[in-house]
Short mmCIF file of C-alpha atoms in Angstrom, two decimals:
data_model
loop_
_atom_site.label_atom_id
_atom_site.label_comp_id
_atom_site.label_asym_id
_atom_site.label_seq_id
_atom_site.Cartn_x
_atom_site.Cartn_y
_atom_site.Cartn_z
CA GLY X 1 317.23 37.48 276.68
CA GLN X 2 315.92 39.72 273.95
CA ASN X 3 312.26 40.70 273.91
CA ILE X 4 310.58 43.71 272.35
CA ASP X 5 307.06 44.78 273.24
CA GLN X 6 304.82 47.21 271.39
CA PRO X 7 301.06 47.73 271.56
CA THR X 8 299.32 45.79 268.83
CA GLU X 9 297.01 48.57 267.66
CA MET X 10 296.27 52.23 268.40
CA THR X 11 293.67 54.67 267.13
CA ALA X 12 294.06 58.44 266.90
CA THR X 13 292.32 61.41 265.31
CA GLU X 14 293.54 63.42 262.35
CA GLY X 15 295.42 66.51 263.56
CA ALA X 16 296.12 65.08 267.00
CA ILE X 17 299.31 63.72 268.62
CA VAL X 18 300.02 60.06 269.31
CA GLN X 19 302.83 58.33 271.20
CA ILE X 20 303.78 54.75 270.32
CA ASN X 21 305.82 52.99 272.99
CA CYS X 22 308.43 50.28 272.66
CA THR X 23 309.94 48.45 275.60
CA TYR X 24 312.76 45.99 275.34
CA GLN X 25 314.65 43.55 277.48
CA THR X 26 318.15 42.88 276.26
CA SER X 27 321.52 42.48 277.81
CA GLY X 28 322.52 45.74 276.19
CA PHE X 29 322.17 47.09 272.71
CA ASN X 30 323.88 49.31 270.17
CA GLY X 31 320.91 51.30 268.97
CA LEU X 32 317.16 51.40 268.38
CA PHE X 33 315.34 51.89 265.10
CA TRP X 34 311.84 52.98 264.15
CA TYR X 35 310.42 52.02 260.76
CA GLN X 36 307.08 52.80 259.12
CA GLN X 37 305.28 50.14 257.09
CA HIS X 38 302.12 50.76 255.09
CA ALA X 39 299.95 47.71 254.55
CA GLY X 40 301.50 45.35 252.00
CA GLU X 41 304.52 47.60 251.47
CA ALA X 42 308.15 47.62 252.53
CA PRO X 43 309.27 49.01 255.89
CA THR X 44 310.88 52.43 255.50
CA PHE X 45 313.43 53.97 257.86
CA LEU X 46 312.21 56.69 260.22
CA SER X 47 314.81 57.11 262.97
CA TYR X 48 317.79 55.64 264.75
CA ASN X 49 318.63 56.46 268.37
CA VAL X 50 321.91 55.60 269.99
CA LEU X 51 322.03 58.13 272.82
CA ASP X 52 319.40 58.89 275.45
CA GLY X 53 317.05 61.73 274.72
CA LEU X 54 314.67 63.07 272.16
CA GLU X 55 315.46 63.45 268.47
CA GLU X 56 313.08 65.50 266.38
CA LYS X 57 312.60 65.17 262.65
CA GLY X 58 309.69 67.20 261.33
CA ARG X 59 306.38 65.85 262.61
CA PHE X 60 308.05 62.73 263.98
CA SER X 61 310.23 62.51 267.11
CA SER X 62 311.87 59.52 268.75
CA PHE X 63 312.90 59.18 272.37
CA LEU X 64 315.25 56.69 273.99
CA SER X 65 316.03 55.80 277.60
CA ARG X 66 318.65 53.07 277.69
CA SER X 67 318.53 52.68 281.48
CA LYS X 68 314.77 52.13 281.42
CA GLY X 69 314.73 49.95 278.29
CA TYR X 70 312.17 52.26 276.76
CA SER X 71 311.60 54.19 273.58
CA TYR X 72 308.71 56.00 272.01
CA LEU X 73 307.81 57.46 268.66
CA LEU X 74 305.83 60.70 268.79
CA LEU X 75 303.75 61.70 265.79
CA LYS X 76 302.34 65.23 265.68
CA GLU X 77 299.68 66.83 263.48
CA LEU X 78 298.50 63.43 262.38
CA GLN X 79 297.52 62.98 258.76
CA MET X 80 295.48 60.20 257.20
CA LYS X 81 298.60 58.98 255.38
CA ASP X 82 300.18 58.24 258.78
CA SER X 83 297.89 55.21 259.03
CA ALA X 84 300.47 52.41 259.00
CA SER X 85 302.33 49.98 261.20
CA TYR X 86 305.29 51.29 263.17
CA LEU X 87 308.08 48.81 263.83
CA CYS X 88 310.62 49.07 266.64
CA ALA X 89 313.93 47.23 266.22
CA VAL X 90 316.98 46.84 268.44
CA VAL X 91 320.61 46.15 267.53
CA PRO X 92 321.92 43.72 270.16
CA PRO X 93 325.61 43.89 271.09
CA ARG X 94 327.99 41.60 269.23
CA SER X 95 325.22 40.82 266.74
CA ASN X 96 326.90 41.85 263.50
CA TYR X 97 324.01 44.30 263.16
CA GLN X 98 321.29 41.66 263.07
CA LEU X 99 318.19 43.50 264.14
CA ILE X 100 315.64 42.14 266.61
CA TRP X 101 312.19 43.35 265.53
CA GLY X 102 309.03 44.03 267.47
CA ALA X 103 305.76 42.84 265.96
CA GLY X 104 304.77 46.43 265.16
CA THR X 105 301.98 48.78 266.20
CA LYS X 106 299.15 49.31 263.75
CA LEU X 107 298.09 52.96 263.89
CA ILE X 108 294.62 53.83 262.64
CA ILE X 109 293.88 57.50 261.95
CA LYS X 110 290.24 58.60 261.99
CA PRO X 111 288.92 61.86 260.50
CA ASP S 1 314.20 53.52 239.76
CA ALA S 2 313.95 51.53 243.00
CA ASP S 3 317.24 50.90 244.81
CA VAL S 4 316.21 47.41 245.96
CA THR S 5 314.06 45.26 243.69
CA GLN S 6 312.51 41.86 244.19
CA THR S 7 311.07 39.37 241.71
CA PRO S 8 308.47 38.04 241.54
CA ARG S 9 306.16 40.34 243.50
CA ASN S 10 303.53 37.66 243.90
CA ARG S 11 303.74 33.89 243.55
CA ILE S 12 301.32 31.04 244.11
CA THR S 13 302.79 27.57 244.12
CA LYS S 14 302.04 24.05 245.27
CA THR S 15 303.48 22.00 248.08
CA GLY S 16 306.75 20.31 247.12
CA LYS S 17 307.70 22.76 244.38
CA ARG S 18 311.08 24.50 244.29
CA ILE S 19 310.83 28.28 244.35
CA MET S 20 313.43 30.98 243.92
CA LEU S 21 312.97 34.59 244.98
CA GLU S 22 315.42 37.11 243.62
CA CYS S 23 316.74 40.38 244.97
CA SER S 24 318.87 43.01 243.26
CA GLN S 25 320.19 46.32 244.56
CA THR S 26 321.84 49.37 243.08
CA LYS S 27 322.81 50.97 246.40
CA GLY S 28 326.34 49.51 246.34
CA HIS S 29 325.81 47.97 249.77
CA ASP S 30 327.84 44.98 250.90
CA ARG S 31 325.27 43.54 253.28
CA MET S 32 322.07 41.82 252.19
CA TYR S 33 319.33 40.11 254.17
CA TRP S 34 316.26 37.94 253.66
CA TYR S 35 313.30 38.21 256.06
CA ARG S 36 309.86 36.77 256.24
CA GLN S 37 306.89 38.57 257.78
CA ASP S 38 303.78 36.86 259.13
CA PRO S 39 300.70 38.60 260.56
CA GLY S 40 301.16 39.44 264.24
CA LEU S 41 304.85 38.57 264.20
CA GLY S 42 307.90 40.72 263.77
CA LEU S 43 310.23 40.43 260.83
CA ARG S 44 312.25 37.24 261.16
CA LEU S 45 315.70 36.88 259.65
CA ILE S 46 316.21 33.89 257.35
CA TYR S 47 319.73 34.44 256.01
CA TYR S 48 322.18 37.30 255.72
CA SER S 49 325.34 37.97 253.77
CA PHE S 50 328.08 40.51 254.42
CA ASP S 51 329.82 39.97 251.11
CA VAL S 52 329.85 37.52 248.22
CA LYS S 53 331.86 34.93 250.15
CA ASP S 54 330.06 35.35 253.46
CA ILE S 55 326.69 33.66 254.07
CA ASN S 56 325.12 33.27 257.50
CA LYS S 57 322.03 31.56 258.85
CA GLY S 58 319.48 33.67 260.60
CA GLU S 59 316.79 32.85 263.11
CA ILE S 60 314.70 30.61 260.82
CA SER S 61 316.90 29.15 258.07
CA ASP S 62 315.47 25.61 258.02
CA GLY S 63 313.79 24.85 254.70
CA TYR S 64 315.56 27.74 252.93
CA SER S 65 318.83 28.25 251.10
CA VAL S 66 320.48 31.30 249.56
CA SER S 67 322.98 32.28 246.93
CA ARG S 68 324.97 35.51 246.69
CA GLN S 69 325.73 35.61 242.98
CA ALA S 70 327.31 39.06 243.06
CA GLN S 71 327.50 42.03 245.38
CA ALA S 72 324.22 43.27 243.95
CA LYS S 73 322.29 39.98 243.86
CA PHE S 74 321.03 37.72 246.63
CA SER S 75 318.50 34.98 245.95
CA LEU S 76 316.42 32.89 248.32
CA SER S 77 315.31 29.35 247.49
CA LEU S 78 312.67 27.12 248.99
CA GLU S 79 313.79 23.63 247.99
CA SER S 80 310.45 21.98 248.66
CA ALA S 81 307.77 24.51 249.54
CA ILE S 82 305.29 23.78 252.31
CA PRO S 83 302.12 25.69 253.28
CA ASN S 84 303.59 27.21 256.46
CA GLN S 85 306.09 29.02 254.25
CA THR S 86 303.23 31.17 253.02
CA ALA S 87 304.33 34.67 254.01
CA LEU S 88 305.55 38.06 252.82
CA TYR S 89 309.26 37.92 252.05
CA PHE S 90 311.51 40.96 252.14
CA CYS S 91 315.04 41.51 250.96
CA ALA S 92 317.04 44.28 252.63
CA THR S 93 320.47 45.86 252.26
CA SER S 94 322.77 47.89 254.46
CA GLY S 95 326.17 49.46 254.07
CA GLY S 96 328.04 52.66 253.51
CA ILE S 97 328.35 55.15 256.33
CA ARG S 98 325.23 53.88 258.09
CA THR S 99 326.11 50.18 258.12
CA ASP S 100 323.30 49.31 260.49
CA THR S 101 320.39 51.02 258.70
CA GLN S 102 318.56 48.55 256.49
CA TYR S 103 316.72 49.43 253.29
CA PHE S 104 314.00 47.11 252.11
CA GLY S 105 312.76 45.86 248.77
CA PRO S 106 309.02 45.93 247.95
CA GLY S 107 308.45 42.35 249.08
CA THR S 108 307.28 39.09 247.52
CA ARG S 109 303.95 37.65 248.59
CA LEU S 110 304.29 33.86 248.44
CA THR S 111 301.37 31.47 248.80
CA VAL S 112 301.98 27.74 249.07
CA LEU S 113 298.89 25.63 248.49
#
């Protein structure tokens, strides 16, 4: 089966660090995406992990453990503009790159 | 200019009406997708197309149809709209070196009364 779980909502303070988790149950997958979506706007690409480990890109980092079916997105030095939903998506094998999407985590940043 | 555009951006219609949502892209991508997004649910794939002659049903194609008029254009039709089709609709494209990374249009907010 294919199931992706993310927390529904998280709250963090401006300037702090927050970790958004994504767990998945698939029979294997080709990669894992993170997208950012501001309210009422289009999802925008943040990261794509294929191999295990941490990939850093500025204030944002993404981690993948294929054996544990687990990923997280780490946001550092939080800014008010980081208030958004963060979507996790998996590319199942033999799927012609159809993505399976989590429902997203709404991140609220407080001053 | 935006790489992926959608028209209209907002639409209110009545039950039973036929509606067409349009998507155009200037990214030169072969692959195009239509999704709907509902509160509390993930993006759900309606239809996808890998080239002009290739159309595939997604997870929730019932009640929808599509047309790939050209590489750059992919339209979604609701033949007879019903209230539970009220949602935010997104078009996306992928292609080039990163075939799997999808790029989204701004969305169409559709309300069916």
